XYZ file of C-alpha atoms in Angstrom:
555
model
C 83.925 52.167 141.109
C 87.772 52.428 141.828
C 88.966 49.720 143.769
C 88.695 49.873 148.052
C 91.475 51.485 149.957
C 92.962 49.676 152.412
C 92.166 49.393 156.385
C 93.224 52.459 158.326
C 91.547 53.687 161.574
C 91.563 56.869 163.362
C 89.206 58.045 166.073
C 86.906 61.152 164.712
C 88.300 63.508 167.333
C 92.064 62.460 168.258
C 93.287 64.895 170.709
C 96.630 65.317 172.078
C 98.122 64.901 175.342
C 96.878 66.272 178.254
C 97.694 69.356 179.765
C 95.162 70.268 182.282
C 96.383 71.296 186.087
C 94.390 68.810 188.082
C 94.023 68.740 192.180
C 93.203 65.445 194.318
C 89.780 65.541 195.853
C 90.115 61.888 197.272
C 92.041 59.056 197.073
C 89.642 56.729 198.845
C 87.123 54.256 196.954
C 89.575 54.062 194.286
C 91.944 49.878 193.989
C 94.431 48.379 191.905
C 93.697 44.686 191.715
C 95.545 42.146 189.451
C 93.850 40.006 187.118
C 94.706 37.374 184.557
C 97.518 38.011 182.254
C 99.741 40.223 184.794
C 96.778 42.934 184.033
C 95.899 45.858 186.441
C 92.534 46.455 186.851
C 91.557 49.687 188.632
C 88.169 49.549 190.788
C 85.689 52.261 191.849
C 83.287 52.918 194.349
C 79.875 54.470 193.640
C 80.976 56.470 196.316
C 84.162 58.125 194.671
C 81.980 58.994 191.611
C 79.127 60.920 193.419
C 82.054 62.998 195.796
C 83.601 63.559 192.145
C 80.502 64.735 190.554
C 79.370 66.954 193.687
C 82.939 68.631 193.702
C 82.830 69.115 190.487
C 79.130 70.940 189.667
C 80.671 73.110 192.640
C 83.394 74.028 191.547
C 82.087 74.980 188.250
C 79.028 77.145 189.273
C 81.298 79.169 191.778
C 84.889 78.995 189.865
C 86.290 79.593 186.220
C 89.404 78.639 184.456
C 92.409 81.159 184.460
C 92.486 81.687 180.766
C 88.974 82.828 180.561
C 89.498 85.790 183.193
C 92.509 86.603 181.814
C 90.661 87.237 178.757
C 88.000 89.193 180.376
C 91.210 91.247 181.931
C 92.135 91.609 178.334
C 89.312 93.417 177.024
C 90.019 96.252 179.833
C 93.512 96.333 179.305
C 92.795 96.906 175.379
C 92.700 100.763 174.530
C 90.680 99.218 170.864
C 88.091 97.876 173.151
C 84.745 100.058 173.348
C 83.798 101.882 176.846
C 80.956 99.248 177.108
C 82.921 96.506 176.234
C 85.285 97.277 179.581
C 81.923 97.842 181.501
C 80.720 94.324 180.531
C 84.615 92.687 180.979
C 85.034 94.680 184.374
C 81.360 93.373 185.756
C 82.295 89.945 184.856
C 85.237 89.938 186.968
C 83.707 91.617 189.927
C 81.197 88.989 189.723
C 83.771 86.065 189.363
C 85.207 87.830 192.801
C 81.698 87.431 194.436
C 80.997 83.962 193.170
C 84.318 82.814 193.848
C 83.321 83.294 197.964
C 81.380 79.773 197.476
C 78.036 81.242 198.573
C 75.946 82.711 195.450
C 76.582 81.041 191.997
C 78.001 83.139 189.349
C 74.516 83.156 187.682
C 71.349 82.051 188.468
C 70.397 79.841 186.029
C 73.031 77.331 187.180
C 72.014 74.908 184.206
C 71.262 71.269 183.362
C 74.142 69.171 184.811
C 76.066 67.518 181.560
C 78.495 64.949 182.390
C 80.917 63.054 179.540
C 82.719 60.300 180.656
C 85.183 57.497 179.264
C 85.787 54.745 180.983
C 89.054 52.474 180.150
C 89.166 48.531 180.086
C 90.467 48.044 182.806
C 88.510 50.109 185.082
C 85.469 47.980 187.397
C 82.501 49.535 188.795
C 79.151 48.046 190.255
C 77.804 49.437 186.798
C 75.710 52.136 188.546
C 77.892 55.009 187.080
C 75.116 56.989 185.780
C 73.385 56.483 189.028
C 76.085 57.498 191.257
C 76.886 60.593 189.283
C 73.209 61.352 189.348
C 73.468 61.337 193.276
C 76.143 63.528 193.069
C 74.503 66.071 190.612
C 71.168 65.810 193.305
C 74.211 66.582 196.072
C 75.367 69.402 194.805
C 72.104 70.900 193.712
C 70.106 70.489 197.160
C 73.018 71.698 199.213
C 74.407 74.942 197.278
C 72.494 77.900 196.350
C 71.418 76.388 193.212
C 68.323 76.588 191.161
C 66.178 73.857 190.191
C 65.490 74.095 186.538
C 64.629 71.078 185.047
C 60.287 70.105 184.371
C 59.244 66.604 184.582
C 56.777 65.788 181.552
C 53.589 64.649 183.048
C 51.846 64.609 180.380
C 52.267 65.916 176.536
C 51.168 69.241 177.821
C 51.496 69.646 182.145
C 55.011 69.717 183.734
C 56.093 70.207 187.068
C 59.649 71.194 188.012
C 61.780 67.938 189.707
C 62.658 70.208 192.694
C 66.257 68.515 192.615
C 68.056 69.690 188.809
C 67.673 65.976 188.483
C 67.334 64.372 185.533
C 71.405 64.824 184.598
C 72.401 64.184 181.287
C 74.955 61.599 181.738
C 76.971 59.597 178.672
C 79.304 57.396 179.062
C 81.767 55.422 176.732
C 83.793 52.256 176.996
C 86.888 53.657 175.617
C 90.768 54.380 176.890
C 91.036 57.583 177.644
C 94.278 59.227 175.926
C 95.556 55.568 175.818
C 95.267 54.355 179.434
C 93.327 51.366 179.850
C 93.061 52.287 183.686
C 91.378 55.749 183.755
C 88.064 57.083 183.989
C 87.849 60.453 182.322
C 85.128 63.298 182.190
C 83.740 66.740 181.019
C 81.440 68.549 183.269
C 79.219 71.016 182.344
C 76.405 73.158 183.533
C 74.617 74.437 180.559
C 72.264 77.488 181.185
C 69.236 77.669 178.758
C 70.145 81.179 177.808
C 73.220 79.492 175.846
C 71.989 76.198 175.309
C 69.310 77.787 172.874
C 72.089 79.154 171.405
C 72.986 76.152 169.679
C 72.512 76.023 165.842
C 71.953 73.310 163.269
C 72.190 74.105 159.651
C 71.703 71.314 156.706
C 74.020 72.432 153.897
C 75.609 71.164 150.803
C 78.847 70.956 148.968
C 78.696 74.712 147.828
C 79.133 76.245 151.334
C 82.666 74.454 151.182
C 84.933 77.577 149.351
C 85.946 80.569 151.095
C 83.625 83.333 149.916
C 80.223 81.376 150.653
C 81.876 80.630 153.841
C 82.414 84.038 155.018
C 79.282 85.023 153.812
C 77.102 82.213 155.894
C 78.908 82.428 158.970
C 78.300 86.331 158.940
C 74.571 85.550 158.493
C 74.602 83.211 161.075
C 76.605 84.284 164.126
C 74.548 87.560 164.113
C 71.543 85.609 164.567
C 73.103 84.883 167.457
C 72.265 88.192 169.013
C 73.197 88.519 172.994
C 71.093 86.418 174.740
C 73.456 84.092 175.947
C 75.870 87.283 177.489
C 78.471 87.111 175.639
C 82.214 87.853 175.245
C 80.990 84.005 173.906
C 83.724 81.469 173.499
C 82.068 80.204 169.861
C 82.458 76.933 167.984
C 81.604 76.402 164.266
C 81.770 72.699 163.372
C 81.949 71.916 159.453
C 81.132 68.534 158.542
C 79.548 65.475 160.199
C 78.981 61.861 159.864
C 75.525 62.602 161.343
C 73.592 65.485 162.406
C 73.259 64.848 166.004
C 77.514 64.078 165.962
C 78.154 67.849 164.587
C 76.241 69.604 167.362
C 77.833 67.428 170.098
C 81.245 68.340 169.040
C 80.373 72.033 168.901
C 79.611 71.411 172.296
C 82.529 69.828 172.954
C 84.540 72.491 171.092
C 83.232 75.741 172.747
C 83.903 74.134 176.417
C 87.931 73.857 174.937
C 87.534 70.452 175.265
C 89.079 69.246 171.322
C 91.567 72.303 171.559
C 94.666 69.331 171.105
C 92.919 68.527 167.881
C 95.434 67.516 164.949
C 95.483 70.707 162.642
C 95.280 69.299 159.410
C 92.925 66.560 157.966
C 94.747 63.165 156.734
C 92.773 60.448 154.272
C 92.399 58.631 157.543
C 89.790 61.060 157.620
C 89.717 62.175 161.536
C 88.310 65.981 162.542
C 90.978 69.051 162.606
C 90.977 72.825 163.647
C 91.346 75.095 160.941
C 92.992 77.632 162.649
C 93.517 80.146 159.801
C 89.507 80.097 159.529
C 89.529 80.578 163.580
C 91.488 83.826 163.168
C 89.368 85.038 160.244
C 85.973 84.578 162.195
C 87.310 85.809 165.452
C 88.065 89.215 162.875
C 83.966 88.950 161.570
C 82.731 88.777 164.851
C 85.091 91.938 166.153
C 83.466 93.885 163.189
C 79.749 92.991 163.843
C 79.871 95.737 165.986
C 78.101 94.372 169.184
C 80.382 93.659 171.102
C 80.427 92.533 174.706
C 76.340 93.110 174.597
C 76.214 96.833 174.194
C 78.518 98.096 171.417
C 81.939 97.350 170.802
C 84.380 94.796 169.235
C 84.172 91.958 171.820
C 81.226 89.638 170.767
C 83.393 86.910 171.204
C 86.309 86.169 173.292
C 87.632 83.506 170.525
C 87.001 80.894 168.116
C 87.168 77.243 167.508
C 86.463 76.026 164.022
C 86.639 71.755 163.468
C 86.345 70.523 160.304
C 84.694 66.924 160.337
C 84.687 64.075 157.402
C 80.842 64.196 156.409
C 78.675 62.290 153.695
C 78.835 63.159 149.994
C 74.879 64.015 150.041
C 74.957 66.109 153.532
C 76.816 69.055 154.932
C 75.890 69.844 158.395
C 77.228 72.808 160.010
C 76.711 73.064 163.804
C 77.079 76.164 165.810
C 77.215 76.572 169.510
C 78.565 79.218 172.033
C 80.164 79.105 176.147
C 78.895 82.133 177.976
C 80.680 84.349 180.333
C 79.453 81.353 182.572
C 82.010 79.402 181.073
C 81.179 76.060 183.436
C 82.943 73.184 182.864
C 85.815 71.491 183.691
C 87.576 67.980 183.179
C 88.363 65.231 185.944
C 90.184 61.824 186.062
C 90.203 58.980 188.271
C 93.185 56.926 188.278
C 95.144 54.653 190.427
C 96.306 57.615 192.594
C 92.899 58.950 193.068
C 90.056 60.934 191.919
C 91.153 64.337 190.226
C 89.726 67.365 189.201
C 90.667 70.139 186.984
C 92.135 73.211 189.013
C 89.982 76.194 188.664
C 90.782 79.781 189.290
C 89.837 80.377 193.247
C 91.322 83.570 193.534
C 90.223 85.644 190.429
C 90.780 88.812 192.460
C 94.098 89.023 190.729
C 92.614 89.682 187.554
C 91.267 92.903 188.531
C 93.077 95.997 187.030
C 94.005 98.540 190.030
C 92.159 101.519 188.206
C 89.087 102.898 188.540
C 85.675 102.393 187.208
C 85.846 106.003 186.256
C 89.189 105.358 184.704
C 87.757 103.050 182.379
C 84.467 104.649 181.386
C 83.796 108.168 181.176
C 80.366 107.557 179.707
C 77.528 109.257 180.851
C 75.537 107.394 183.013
C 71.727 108.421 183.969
C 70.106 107.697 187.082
C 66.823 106.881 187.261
C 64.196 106.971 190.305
C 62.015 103.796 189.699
C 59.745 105.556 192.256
C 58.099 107.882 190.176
C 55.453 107.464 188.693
C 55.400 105.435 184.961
C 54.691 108.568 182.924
C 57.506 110.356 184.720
C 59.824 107.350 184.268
C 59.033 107.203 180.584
C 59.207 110.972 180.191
C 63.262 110.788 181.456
C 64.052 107.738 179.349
C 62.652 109.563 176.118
C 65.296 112.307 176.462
C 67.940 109.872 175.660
C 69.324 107.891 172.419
C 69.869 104.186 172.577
C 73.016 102.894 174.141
C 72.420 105.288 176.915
C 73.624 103.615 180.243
C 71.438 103.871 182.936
C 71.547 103.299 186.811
C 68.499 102.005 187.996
C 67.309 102.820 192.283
C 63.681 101.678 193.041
C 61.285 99.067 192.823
C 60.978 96.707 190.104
C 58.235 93.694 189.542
C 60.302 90.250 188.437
C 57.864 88.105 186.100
C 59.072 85.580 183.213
C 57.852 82.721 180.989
C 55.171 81.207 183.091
C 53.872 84.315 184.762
C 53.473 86.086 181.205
C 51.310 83.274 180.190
C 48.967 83.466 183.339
C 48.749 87.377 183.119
C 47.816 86.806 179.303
C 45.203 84.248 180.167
C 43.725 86.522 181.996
C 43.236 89.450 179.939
C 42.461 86.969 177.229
C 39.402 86.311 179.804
C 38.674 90.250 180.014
C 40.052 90.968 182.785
C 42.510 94.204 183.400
C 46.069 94.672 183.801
C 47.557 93.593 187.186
C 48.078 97.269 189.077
C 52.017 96.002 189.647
C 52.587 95.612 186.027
C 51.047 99.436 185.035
C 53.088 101.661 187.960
C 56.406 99.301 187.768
C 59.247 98.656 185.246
C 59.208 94.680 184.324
C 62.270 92.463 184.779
C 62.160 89.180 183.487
C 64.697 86.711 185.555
C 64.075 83.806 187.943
C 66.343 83.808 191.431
C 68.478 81.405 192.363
C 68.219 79.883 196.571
C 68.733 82.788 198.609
C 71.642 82.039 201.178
C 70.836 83.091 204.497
C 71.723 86.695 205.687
C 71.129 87.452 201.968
C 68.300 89.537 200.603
C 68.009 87.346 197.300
C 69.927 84.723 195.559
C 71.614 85.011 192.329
C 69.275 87.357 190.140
C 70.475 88.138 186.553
C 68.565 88.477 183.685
C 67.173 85.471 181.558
C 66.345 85.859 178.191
C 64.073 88.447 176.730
C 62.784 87.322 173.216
C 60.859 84.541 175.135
C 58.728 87.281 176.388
C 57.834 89.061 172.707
C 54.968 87.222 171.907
C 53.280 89.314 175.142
C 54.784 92.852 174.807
C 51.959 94.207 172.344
C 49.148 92.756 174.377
C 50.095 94.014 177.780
C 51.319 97.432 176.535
C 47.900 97.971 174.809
C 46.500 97.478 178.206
C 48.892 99.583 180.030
C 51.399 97.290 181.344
C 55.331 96.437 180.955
C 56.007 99.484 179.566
C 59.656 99.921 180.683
C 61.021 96.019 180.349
C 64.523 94.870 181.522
C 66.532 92.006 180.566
C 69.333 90.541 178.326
C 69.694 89.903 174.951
C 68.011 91.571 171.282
C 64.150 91.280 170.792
C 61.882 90.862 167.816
C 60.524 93.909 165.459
C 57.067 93.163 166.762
C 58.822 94.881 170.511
C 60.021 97.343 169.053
C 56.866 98.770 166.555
C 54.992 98.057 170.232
C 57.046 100.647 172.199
C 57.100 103.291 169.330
C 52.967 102.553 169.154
C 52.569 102.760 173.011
C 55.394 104.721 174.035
C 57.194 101.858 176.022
C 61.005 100.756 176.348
C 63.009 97.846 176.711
C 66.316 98.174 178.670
C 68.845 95.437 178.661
C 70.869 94.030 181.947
C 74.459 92.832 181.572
C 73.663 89.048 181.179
C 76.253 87.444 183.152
C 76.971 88.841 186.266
C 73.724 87.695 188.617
C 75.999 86.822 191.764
C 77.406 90.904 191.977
C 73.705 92.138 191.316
C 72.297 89.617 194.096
C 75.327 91.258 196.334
C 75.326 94.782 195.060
C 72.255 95.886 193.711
C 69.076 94.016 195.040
C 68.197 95.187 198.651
C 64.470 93.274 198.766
C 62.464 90.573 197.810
C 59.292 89.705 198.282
C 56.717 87.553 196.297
C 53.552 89.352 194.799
C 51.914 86.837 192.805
C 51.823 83.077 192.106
C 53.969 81.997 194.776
C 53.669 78.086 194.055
C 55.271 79.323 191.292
C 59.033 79.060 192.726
C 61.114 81.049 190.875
C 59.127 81.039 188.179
C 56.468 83.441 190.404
C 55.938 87.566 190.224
C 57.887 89.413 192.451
C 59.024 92.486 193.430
C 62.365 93.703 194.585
C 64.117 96.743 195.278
C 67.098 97.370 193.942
C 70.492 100.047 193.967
C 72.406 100.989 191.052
C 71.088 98.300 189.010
C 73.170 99.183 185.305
C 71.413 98.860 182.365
C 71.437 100.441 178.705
C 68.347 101.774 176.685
C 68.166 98.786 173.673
C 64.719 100.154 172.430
C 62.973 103.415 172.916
C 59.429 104.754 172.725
C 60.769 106.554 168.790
C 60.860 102.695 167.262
C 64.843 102.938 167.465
C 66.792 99.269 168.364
C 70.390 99.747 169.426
C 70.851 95.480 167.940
C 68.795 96.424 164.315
C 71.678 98.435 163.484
C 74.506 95.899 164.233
C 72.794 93.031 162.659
C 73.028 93.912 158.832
C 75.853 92.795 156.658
C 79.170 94.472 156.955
C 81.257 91.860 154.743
C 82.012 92.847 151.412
C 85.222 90.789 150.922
C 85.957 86.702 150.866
C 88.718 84.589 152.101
C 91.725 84.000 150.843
């Protein structure tokens, strides 16, 4: 053994100064008070931390940051970017517009409510915190047009949803925040479960660490990542790890921009840095993958953050995780001159290019009557390749996860296809509260694969032939529709406020209505886009863009 080195310390994730534009929500519930030693010692109400919290899980389900829809503007504005790539980008913006109006959310899964804080040394509370930000979470949720997500275990195998969002995850550290012994600092988040399960945990060894393996993995990897979460994704790849559970938070951390004033080299002290030559050279994978902003194109991701992290000699964890075009989050403070919160973008109207829709695509887009009958609807959507882009008028029947399981149980019993599911097109999404004067909340798509395990069942008795919603699905869906003749069309993920506004004209409940959102309905609904992903020939726009392009290593 060679003889110990000597003490040095350096926190795991020094960042630099901070930068962030704040604004003052409040200055009340916050003292100064002197103790011993000439020492200030800041105090805080309960109070100031639930009006924080409240402010700030608005803010973030109705506003995003600057940069972000300037890089959405970006994609339109680039003549390399693919047709459906400034479809995507342009939707996202008109929905930021919507959302930014304070009434529907700017998706309808509106998350589980994250919340990072660190408190200094000097700041006093009644050492409630996690209490008080909980209130404010349960604020927020029960006043806004919000959607309860979150199921309370009864037992190993019943759950019943909380009806608030409640439980928060809330952590909190005794720490100085960038040095100040009298601040309070934190990250909020809303975390949809369309990108949350888009969080990745790989156990690796030492020979991932040289540049051609590297390459090779990532490529393997992000692809797996398919478009579930509705991308452009802001995507973090942390290498490295003093513990499993450590690498995934700070790729969490990471893809919310939080570590972006990371050093950007590594030291013997042995602290986490951004490789940004690696950033660069995965941002260039990704634009090659070929899927783009969801349907084609070079946009899969609107950047990269890659932190290297000091890690055991025996383990090499590599963490992935993504932000989705619901990039939610945003950072507050609460210091002696009040309680502070990170200035979002309330006007994103000015990030809208002047031109036309028909300036930016000239695609060919098909319309298609939802009120004829199946066969006829089928018939029309076999006379056209993948990537086709459709515009959908008509009705459609909305059933996900739960409902799936209950129609399965029942034809599992031997009983026949619900009527609703044979003569309609299936969307699989969950509403958001509908504000009043409003035919439906927020009403984008949720995730598709979770519904794969049903497609072969119901289309072998007649039903979901033509299925809508976001993301790639599994070979089993797509040997079903070439068997049965049925297609899957995928929804922009992202923009649920604009389709609540624009698009969906009814709603009504059909089924299961103790159900919540989680019941069968069926809406009506106006030049609702959407793209043919999988056809009734066993073609799959995502099978082609998900094998192997690299043929080169780094460096």
């Amino acid at each position: 053994m060679s003889s110990a080195a000597d003490f040095s310390y350096a926190p795991l994730l020094p960042t630099g100064p901070d930068q962030t534009e704040y604004r003052l929500i409040t200055d009340e519930g916050v003292d100064v008070v002197h103790g011993p030693g000439g020492r200030r010692f800041l105090t805080v109400d309960p109070a100031a931390l639930t009006a924080l919290t409240a402010e700030a899980m608005h803010d973030i389900a109705h506003f995003l940051r600057p940069a972000h829809l300037a890089q959405l503007r970006s994609i339109i504005d680039d003549p390399a970017a693919s047709p459906n790539d400034r479809f995507v980008a342009l939707d996202l913006l008109r929905n930021a517009n919507i959302a930014a109006g304070g009434v529907l959310p700017m998706c309808q899964d509106t998350g589980t409510a994250i919340v990072m804080g660190k408190r200094g040394r000097h700041v006093l509370t009644d050492g409630s915190d996690a209490e008080a930000i909980s209130r404010g979470v349960w604020q927020a949720y029960t006043r806004l047009n919000l959607r309860y997500s979150q199921l309370a275990p009864l037992t190993m195998w019943e759950e019943r949803n909380t009806g608030s969002n409640l439980p928060a995850q809330v952590e909190l550290y005794a720490e100085d925040p960038d040095g100040h012994p009298d601040a309070y600092k934190f990250l909020f988040m809303a975390k949809g479960g369309g990108s949350a399960n888009k969080s990745y945990l790989y156990q690796e060894t030492k020979a991932l660490l040289n540049p051609t393996r590297m390459m090779q993995f990532l490529e393997e990897k992000l692809r797996l990542i398919g478009t579930s979460a509705c991308p452009p994704y802001h995507l973090a790849v942390v290498i490295g790890g003093t513990s499993a559970e450590y690498a995934l938070k700070t790729a969490k951390y990471a893809s919310a921009k939080y570590l972006d004033a990371l050093p950007t080299a590594g030291s013997m002290t042995a602290h986490g840095f951004r490789d940004l030559e690696l950033e660069a050279e995965v941002l260039e994978l990704t634009r090659n993958f070929g899927i783009g902003a969801q349907f084609g194109g070079r946009y899969f991701c609107h950047d990269v953050r890659v932190v290297r992290l000091p890690r055991h000699g025996a383990s090499c964890p590599v963490a992935i995780a993504v932000s989705c075009s619901a990039d939610r989050q945003a950072v507050a403070k609460i210091t002696p001159s009040g309680v502070w919160l990170e200035r979002l973008e309330t006007d994103p109207a000015r990030y809208l290019p002047e031109v036309t829709e028909a300036q930016l695509d000239a695609t060919e887009v098909v319309r298609v009557d939802l009120n004829r009958p199946m066969d006829e609807i089928r018939a029309e959507l076999s006379k056209y390749p993948v990537k086709t882009r459709l515009s959908l008028s008509g009705p459609l029947v909305v059933a996900r996860d739960i409902a799936h399981a209950k129609i399965a149980e029942r034809l599992d019993a031997g009983e026949s296809m619900p009527q609703y599911l044979r003569d309609h097109a299936v969307y699989y999404a969950g509403p958001a509260k509908t504000p009043e004067g409003y035919a439906s909340g927020s009403f984008g798509p949720t995730t598709a694969g979770r519904m794969d395990a049903y497609v072969e069942k119901f289309q072998a008795a007649g039903g979901s032939m033509v299925m809508l919603a976001k993301g790639n699905r599994s070979a089993q869906v797509t040997r079903s529709c070439d068997q049965h003749g049925g297609f899957y069309l995928g929804s922009i993920g992202g923009p649920a406020a604009r389709l609540a506004q624009d698009c969906i004209k009814h709603v009504e409940v059909l089924e299961y209505a103790e159900l919540g959102m989680e019941a069968v309905w069926k809406i009506e609904v106006e030049d609702f886009p959407a793209f043919i992903v999988v056809d009734d020939k066993g073609n799959d726009f995502f099978a082609e863009v998900t094998k192997p392009v690299l043929t080169i290593g780094r460096r």
